[in-house]
XYZ file of C-alpha atoms in Angstrom:
82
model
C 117.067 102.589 113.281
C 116.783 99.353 114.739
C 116.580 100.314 118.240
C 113.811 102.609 116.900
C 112.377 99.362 115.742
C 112.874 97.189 119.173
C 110.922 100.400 120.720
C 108.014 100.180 118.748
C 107.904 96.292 118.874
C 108.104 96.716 122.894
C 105.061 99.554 122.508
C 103.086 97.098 120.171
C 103.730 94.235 122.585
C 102.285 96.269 125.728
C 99.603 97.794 124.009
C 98.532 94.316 123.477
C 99.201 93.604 126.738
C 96.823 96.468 128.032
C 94.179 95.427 125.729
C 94.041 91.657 127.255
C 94.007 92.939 130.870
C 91.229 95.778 130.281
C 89.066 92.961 128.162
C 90.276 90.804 131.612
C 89.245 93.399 133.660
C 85.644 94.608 131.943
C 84.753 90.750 131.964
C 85.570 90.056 135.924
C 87.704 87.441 135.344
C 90.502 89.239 136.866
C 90.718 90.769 140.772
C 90.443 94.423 140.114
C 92.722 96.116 142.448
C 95.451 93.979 141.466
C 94.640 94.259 137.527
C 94.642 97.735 138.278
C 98.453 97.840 139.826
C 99.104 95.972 136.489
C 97.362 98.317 134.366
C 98.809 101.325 136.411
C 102.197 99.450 136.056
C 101.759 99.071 132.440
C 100.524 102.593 131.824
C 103.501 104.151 132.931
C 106.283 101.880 130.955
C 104.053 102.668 127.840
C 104.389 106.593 128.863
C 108.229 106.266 129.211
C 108.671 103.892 125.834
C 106.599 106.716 124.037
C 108.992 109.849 125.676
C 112.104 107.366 124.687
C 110.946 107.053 121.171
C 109.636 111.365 120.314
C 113.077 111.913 121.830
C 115.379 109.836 119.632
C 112.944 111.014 116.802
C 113.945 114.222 117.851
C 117.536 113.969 118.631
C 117.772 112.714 114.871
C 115.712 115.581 113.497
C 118.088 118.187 114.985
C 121.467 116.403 114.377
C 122.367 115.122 117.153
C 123.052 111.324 118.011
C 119.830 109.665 118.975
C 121.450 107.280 120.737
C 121.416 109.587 124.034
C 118.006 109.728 124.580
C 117.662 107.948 127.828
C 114.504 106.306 129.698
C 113.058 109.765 132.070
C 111.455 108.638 135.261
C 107.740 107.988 134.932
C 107.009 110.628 137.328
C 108.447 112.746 134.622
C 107.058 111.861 131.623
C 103.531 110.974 133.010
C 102.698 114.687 133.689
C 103.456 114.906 129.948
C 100.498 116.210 127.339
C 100.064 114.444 123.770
């Protein structure tokens, strides 16, 4: 349970994150094109903490040790639908 916890403390933390630099963004205090490699950047760690957290959820809803769920590329996991 507590790396469940450090998951969703790392998902707060970036959402957060993705707020300030959108706010950043919208306002033009930031150079869009790299703000946007941030964002993009950001985007997809967000996609992959999600995937790492509904699989140990599910690994521990079927039995099995959620400690194997592993980080899937973010080519993977962006093609994903909520």
């Amino acid at each position: 349970m507590a790396q469940e916890q450090q998951i969703l403390a790392r998902i707060t933390k970036m959402v957060d994150d993705e707020r300030k630099l959108r706010d950043a963004l919208a306002s033009g205090d930031m150079d869009g094109t790299t703000e946007h490699q941030r964002l993009g950047a950001l985007e997809r760690e967000l996609d992959q903490c999600w995937d790492l957290l509904r699989q140990r959820r599910a690994k521990a809803e079927y039995g099995e040790n959620p400690d194997e769920a592993r980080v899937r590329p973010s080519s993977q996991v962006e093609g994903y639908q909520s």
